[in-house]
Coordinates of C-alpha atoms and ligand atoms in Angstrom, one line a residue:
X1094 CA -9.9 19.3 18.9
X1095 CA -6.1 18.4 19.0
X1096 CA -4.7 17.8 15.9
X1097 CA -2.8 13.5 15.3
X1098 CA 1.0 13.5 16.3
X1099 CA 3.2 12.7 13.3
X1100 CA 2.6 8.6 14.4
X1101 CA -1.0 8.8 14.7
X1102 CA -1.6 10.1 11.0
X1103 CA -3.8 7.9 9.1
X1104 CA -2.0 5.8 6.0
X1105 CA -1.3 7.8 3.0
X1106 CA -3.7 6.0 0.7
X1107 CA -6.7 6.8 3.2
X1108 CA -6.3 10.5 3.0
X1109 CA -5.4 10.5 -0.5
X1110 CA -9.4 8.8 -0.9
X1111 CA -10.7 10.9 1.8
X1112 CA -9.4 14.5 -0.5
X1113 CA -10.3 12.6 -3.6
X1114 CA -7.0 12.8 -5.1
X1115 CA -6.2 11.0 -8.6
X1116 CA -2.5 11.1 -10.3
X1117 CA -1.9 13.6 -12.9
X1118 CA 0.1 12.9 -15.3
X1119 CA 0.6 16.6 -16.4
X1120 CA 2.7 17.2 -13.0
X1121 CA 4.5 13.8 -13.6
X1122 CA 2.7 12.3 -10.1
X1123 CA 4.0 8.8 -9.4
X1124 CA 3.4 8.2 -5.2
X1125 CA 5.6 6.4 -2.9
X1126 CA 2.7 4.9 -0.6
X1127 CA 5.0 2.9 1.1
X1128 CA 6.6 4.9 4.0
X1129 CA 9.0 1.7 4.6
X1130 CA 10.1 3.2 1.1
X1131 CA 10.0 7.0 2.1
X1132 CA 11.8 5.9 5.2
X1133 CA 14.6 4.3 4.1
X1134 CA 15.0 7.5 1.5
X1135 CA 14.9 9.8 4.8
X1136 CA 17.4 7.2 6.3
X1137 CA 19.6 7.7 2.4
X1138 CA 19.6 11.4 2.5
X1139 CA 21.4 11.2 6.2
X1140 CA 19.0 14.3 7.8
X1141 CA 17.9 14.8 11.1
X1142 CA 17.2 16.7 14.2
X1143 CA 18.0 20.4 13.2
X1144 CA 18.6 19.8 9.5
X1145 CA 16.4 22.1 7.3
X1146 CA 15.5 20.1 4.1
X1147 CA 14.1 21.1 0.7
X1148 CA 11.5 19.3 -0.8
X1149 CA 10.1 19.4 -4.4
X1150 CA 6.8 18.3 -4.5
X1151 CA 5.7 16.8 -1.9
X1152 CA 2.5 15.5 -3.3
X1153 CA 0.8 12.8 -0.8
X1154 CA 3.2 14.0 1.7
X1155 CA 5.1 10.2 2.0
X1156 CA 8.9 11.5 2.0
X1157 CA 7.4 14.2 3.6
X1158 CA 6.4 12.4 6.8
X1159 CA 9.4 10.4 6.9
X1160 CA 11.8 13.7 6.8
X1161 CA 9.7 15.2 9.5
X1162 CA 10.2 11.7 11.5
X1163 CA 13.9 12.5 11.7
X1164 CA 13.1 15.7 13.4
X1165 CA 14.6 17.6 10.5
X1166 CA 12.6 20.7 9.2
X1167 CA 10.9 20.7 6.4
X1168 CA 10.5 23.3 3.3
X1169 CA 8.1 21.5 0.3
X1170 CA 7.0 23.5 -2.4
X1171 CA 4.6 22.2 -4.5
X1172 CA 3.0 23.5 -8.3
X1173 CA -0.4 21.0 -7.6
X1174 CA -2.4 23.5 -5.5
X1175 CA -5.1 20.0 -4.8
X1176 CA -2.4 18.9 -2.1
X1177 CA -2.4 21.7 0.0
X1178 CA -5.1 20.8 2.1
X1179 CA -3.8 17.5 2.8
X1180 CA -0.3 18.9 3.1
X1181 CA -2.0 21.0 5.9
X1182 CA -3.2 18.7 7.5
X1183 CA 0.7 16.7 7.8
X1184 CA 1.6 20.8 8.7
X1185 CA -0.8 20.7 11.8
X1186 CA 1.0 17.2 13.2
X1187 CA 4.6 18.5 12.6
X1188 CA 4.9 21.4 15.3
X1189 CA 5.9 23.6 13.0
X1190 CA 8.4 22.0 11.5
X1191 CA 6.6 21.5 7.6
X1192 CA 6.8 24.9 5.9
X1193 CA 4.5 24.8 2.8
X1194 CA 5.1 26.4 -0.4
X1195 CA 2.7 26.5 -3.9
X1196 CA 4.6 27.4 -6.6
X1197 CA 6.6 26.0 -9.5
X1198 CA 10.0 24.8 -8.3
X1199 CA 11.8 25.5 -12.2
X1200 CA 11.5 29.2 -10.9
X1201 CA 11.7 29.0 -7.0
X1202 CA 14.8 30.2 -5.7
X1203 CA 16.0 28.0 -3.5
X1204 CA 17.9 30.1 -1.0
X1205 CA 14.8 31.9 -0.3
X1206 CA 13.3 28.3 0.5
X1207 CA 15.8 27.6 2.7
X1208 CA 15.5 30.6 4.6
X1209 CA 18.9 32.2 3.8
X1210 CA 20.9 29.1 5.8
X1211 CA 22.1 26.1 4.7
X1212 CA 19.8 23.0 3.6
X1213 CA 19.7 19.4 2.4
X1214 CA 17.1 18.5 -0.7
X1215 CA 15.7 15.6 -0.8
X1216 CA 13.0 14.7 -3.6
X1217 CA 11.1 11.9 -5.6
X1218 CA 10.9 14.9 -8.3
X1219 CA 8.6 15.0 -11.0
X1220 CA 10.0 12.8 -13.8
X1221 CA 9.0 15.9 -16.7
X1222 CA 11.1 18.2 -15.4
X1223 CA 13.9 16.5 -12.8
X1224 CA 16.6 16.2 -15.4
X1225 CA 16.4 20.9 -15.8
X1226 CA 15.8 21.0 -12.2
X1227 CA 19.0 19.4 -11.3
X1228 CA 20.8 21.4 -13.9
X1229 CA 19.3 24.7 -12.4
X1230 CA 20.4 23.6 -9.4
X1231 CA 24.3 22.6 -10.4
X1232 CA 24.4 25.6 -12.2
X1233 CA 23.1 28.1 -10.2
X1234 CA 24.0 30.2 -7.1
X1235 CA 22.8 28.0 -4.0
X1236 CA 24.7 24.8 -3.0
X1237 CA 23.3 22.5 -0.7
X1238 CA 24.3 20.5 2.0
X1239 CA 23.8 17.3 0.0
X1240 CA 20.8 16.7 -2.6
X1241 CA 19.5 13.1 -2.6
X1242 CA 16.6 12.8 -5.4
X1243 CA 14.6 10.3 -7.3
X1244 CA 14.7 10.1 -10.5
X1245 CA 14.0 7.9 -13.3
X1246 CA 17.2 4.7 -13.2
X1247 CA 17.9 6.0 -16.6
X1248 CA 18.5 9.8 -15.1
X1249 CA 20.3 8.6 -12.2
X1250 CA 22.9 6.5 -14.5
X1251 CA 23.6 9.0 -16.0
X1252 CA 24.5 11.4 -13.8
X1253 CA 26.6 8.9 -11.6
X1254 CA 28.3 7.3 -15.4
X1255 CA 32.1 6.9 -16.2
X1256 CA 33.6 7.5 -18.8
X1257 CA 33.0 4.7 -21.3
X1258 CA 30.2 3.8 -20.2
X1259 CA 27.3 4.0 -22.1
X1260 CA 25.5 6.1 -20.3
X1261 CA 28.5 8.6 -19.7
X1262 CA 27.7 12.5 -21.4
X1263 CA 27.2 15.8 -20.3
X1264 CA 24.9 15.3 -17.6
X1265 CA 27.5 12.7 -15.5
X1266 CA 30.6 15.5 -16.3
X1267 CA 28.3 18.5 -15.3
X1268 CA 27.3 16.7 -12.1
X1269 CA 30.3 15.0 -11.3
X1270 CA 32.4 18.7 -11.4
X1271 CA 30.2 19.9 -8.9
X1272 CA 29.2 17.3 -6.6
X1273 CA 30.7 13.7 -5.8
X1274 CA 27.6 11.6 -7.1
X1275 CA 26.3 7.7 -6.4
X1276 CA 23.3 5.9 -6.9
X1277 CA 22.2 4.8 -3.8
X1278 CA 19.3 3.0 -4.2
X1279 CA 17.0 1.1 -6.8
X1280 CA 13.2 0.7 -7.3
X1281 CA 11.1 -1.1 -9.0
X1282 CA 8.1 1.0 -11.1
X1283 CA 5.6 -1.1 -9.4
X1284 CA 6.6 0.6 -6.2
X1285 CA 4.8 3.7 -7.0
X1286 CA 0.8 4.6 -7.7
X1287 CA 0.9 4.5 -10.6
X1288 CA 3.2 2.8 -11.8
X1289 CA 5.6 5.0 -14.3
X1290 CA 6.5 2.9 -17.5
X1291 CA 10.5 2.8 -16.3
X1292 CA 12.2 1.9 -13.3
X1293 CA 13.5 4.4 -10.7
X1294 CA 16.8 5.4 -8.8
X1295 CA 18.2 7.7 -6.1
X1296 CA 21.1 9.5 -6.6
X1297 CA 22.8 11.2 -4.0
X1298 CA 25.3 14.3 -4.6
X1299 CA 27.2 16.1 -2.4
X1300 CA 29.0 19.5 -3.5
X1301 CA 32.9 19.4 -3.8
X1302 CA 34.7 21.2 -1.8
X1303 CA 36.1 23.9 -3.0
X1304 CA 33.1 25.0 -5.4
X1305 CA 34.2 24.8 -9.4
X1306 CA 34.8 28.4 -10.6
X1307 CA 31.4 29.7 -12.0
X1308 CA 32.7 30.8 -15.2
X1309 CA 34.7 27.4 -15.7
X1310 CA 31.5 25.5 -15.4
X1311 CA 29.9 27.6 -17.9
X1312 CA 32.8 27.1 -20.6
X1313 CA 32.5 23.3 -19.3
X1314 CA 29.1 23.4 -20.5
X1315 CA 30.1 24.6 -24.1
X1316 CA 32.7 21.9 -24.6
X1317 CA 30.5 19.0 -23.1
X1318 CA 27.6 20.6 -25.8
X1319 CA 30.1 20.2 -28.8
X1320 CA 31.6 17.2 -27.6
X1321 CA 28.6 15.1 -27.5
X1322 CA 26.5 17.0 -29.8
X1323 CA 28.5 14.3 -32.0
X1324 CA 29.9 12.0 -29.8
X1325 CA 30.9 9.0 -32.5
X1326 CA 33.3 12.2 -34.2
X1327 CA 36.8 13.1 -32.8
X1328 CA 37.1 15.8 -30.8
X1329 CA 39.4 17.8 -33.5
X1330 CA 36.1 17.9 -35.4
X1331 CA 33.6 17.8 -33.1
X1332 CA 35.1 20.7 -30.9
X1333 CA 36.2 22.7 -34.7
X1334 CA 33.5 25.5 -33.4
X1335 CA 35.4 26.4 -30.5
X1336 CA 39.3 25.8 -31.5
X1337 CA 39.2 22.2 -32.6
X1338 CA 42.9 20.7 -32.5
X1339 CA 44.1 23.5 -31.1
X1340 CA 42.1 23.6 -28.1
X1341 CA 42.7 20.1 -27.2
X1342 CA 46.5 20.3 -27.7
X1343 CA 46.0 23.3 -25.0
X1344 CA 44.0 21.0 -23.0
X1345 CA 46.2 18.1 -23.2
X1346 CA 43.9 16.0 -24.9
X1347 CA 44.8 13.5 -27.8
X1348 CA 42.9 15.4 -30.1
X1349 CA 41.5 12.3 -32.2
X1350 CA 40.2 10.5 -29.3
X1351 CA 36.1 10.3 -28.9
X1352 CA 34.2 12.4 -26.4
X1353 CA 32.7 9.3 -24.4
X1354 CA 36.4 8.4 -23.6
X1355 CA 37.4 11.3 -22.0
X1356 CA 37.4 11.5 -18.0
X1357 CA 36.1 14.2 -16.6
X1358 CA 39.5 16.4 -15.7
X1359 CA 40.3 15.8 -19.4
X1360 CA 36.8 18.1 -20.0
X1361 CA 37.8 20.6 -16.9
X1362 CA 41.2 21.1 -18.6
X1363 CA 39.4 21.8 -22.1
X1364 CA 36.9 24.3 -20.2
X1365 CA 40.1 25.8 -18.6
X1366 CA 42.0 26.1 -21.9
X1367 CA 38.8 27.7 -23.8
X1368 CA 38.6 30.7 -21.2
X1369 CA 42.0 30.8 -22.3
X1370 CA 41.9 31.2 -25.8
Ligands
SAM1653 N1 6.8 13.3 -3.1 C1 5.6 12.6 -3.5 C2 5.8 11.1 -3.4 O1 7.0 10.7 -3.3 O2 4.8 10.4 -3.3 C3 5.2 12.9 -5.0 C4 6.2 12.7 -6.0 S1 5.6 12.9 -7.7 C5 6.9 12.0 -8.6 C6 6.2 14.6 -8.1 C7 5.5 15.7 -7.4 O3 6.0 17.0 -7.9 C8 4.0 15.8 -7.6 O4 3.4 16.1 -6.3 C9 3.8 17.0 -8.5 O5 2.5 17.7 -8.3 C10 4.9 17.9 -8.1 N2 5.4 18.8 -9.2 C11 5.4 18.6 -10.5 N3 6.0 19.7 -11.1 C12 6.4 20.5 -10.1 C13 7.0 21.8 -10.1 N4 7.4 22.4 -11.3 N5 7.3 22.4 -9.0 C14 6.9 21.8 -7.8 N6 6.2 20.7 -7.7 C15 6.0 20.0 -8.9

């Protein structure tokens, strides 16, 4: 027997009955159903034809599909092992383009996913763990093409925040010194099955050109610990571990001014001036 073409797949909600597939909440499984939703995410992410794209979790498969629709090629690993058959079965209608992976994307390395070339991710990730999986990925050795991921709205603001806003701290600086970084799109929790108690929000990243200096993003990472560790203090007293007055003087920095009102260069020239001290 032939297996369906990509359009001839039943809808998502039929197969996920026909496996017998519930939620877990343990792997932080919220579906997107919709593929008007998944689509329009695919459409967000900017892939296609001869793009290789990482997925985390692909669950149901709904981004999945709508990846594979653009002709891109996709990589999904995914920790819930009950998928896989159902996975296969999106495998068998995607001419080998859907690569399947089980394992536990906190320890997947993600050049190995991507098959030693470059590659997009694109993700509704698992609410649990998405906030340390985009830190492992800003931080560590593989850059992407462009990462455009779903995340709780509260997540998202903060990695996209200004300074002064409320939402502006470490994650927005991290992110924002390694990629340029927007929220690109809003959804409502009803969207997904179930329904998480907060509302969602892509954010889409793309890596600056040229990458930060490794070790200044990990002195980064020190200041932006100190700095809002106690965000309501000054920064000659919040940053005292690590030099204090001094180090912002070095910086540049009005050394009595408040974390949350510092822009992100004013952090970049504090990293600077600590691997300096
Ligand atoms: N992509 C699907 C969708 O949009 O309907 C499912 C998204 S659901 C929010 C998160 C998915 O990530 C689930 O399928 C879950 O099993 C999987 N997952 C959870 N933790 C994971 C991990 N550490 N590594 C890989 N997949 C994980």
């Amino acid at each position: 027997m032939t297996s369906p073409s990509l359009a001839e797949l039943p809808p998502l909600r039929e197969a996920l009955e026909r496996h017998g597939l519930l939620a877990r909440k343990s792997f932080g499984q919220h579906f997107l159903l919709d593929l008007n939703i998944t689509r329009k995410i695919a459409r967000l992410a900017e892939v296609g034809e001869g793009d290789t794209v990482i997925e985390v979790g692909p669950g149901p498969g709904g981004l999945t599909r709508a990846l594979l629709e653009t002709g891109a090629k996709v990589v999904a690993i995914e920790k819930d092992s009950r998928f896989l058959p159902l996975l296969g079965e999106l495998a068998d209608a995607a001419d080998g383009r859907l690569t399947l992976v089980e394992g536990d994307a906190l320890r997947a390395d993600m050049a190995t996913l991507a098959g030693g070339g470059p590659a997009h991710m694109v993700s509704n990730l698992p609410y649990n763990v998405g906030t340390q999986l985009l830190i492992n990925w800003l931080t560590g050795p593989f850059r992407p093409l462009s990462m455009t991921l779903m995340f709780q709205k509260e997540v998202a603001d903060r990695i996209a925040a200004q300074d002064g806003d409320d939402a502006y701290g470490r994650l927005a600086v991290l992110s924002q010194t390694v990629c340029s970084a927007r929220v690109v799109m809003d959804l409502p929790a009803r969207a997904f099955t179930p329904p998480p108690k907060v509302a969602s929000a892509v954010a889409r990243l793309v890596p600056l050109e040229p990458a930060p200096d490794k070790a200044m993003v990990s002195a980064l990472e020190r200041v932006t610990a100190a700095a809002f560790g106690q965000r309501r203090k000054m920064l000659r007293s919040s940053l005292k571990p690590i030099g204090g007055g001094a180090l912002c003087e070095a910086a540049g920095i009005d050394p009595d001014a408040r974390a949350e009102t510092i822009p992100i260069e004013g952090f970049q020239a504090l990293a600077t001036a600590l691997l300096k001290a």
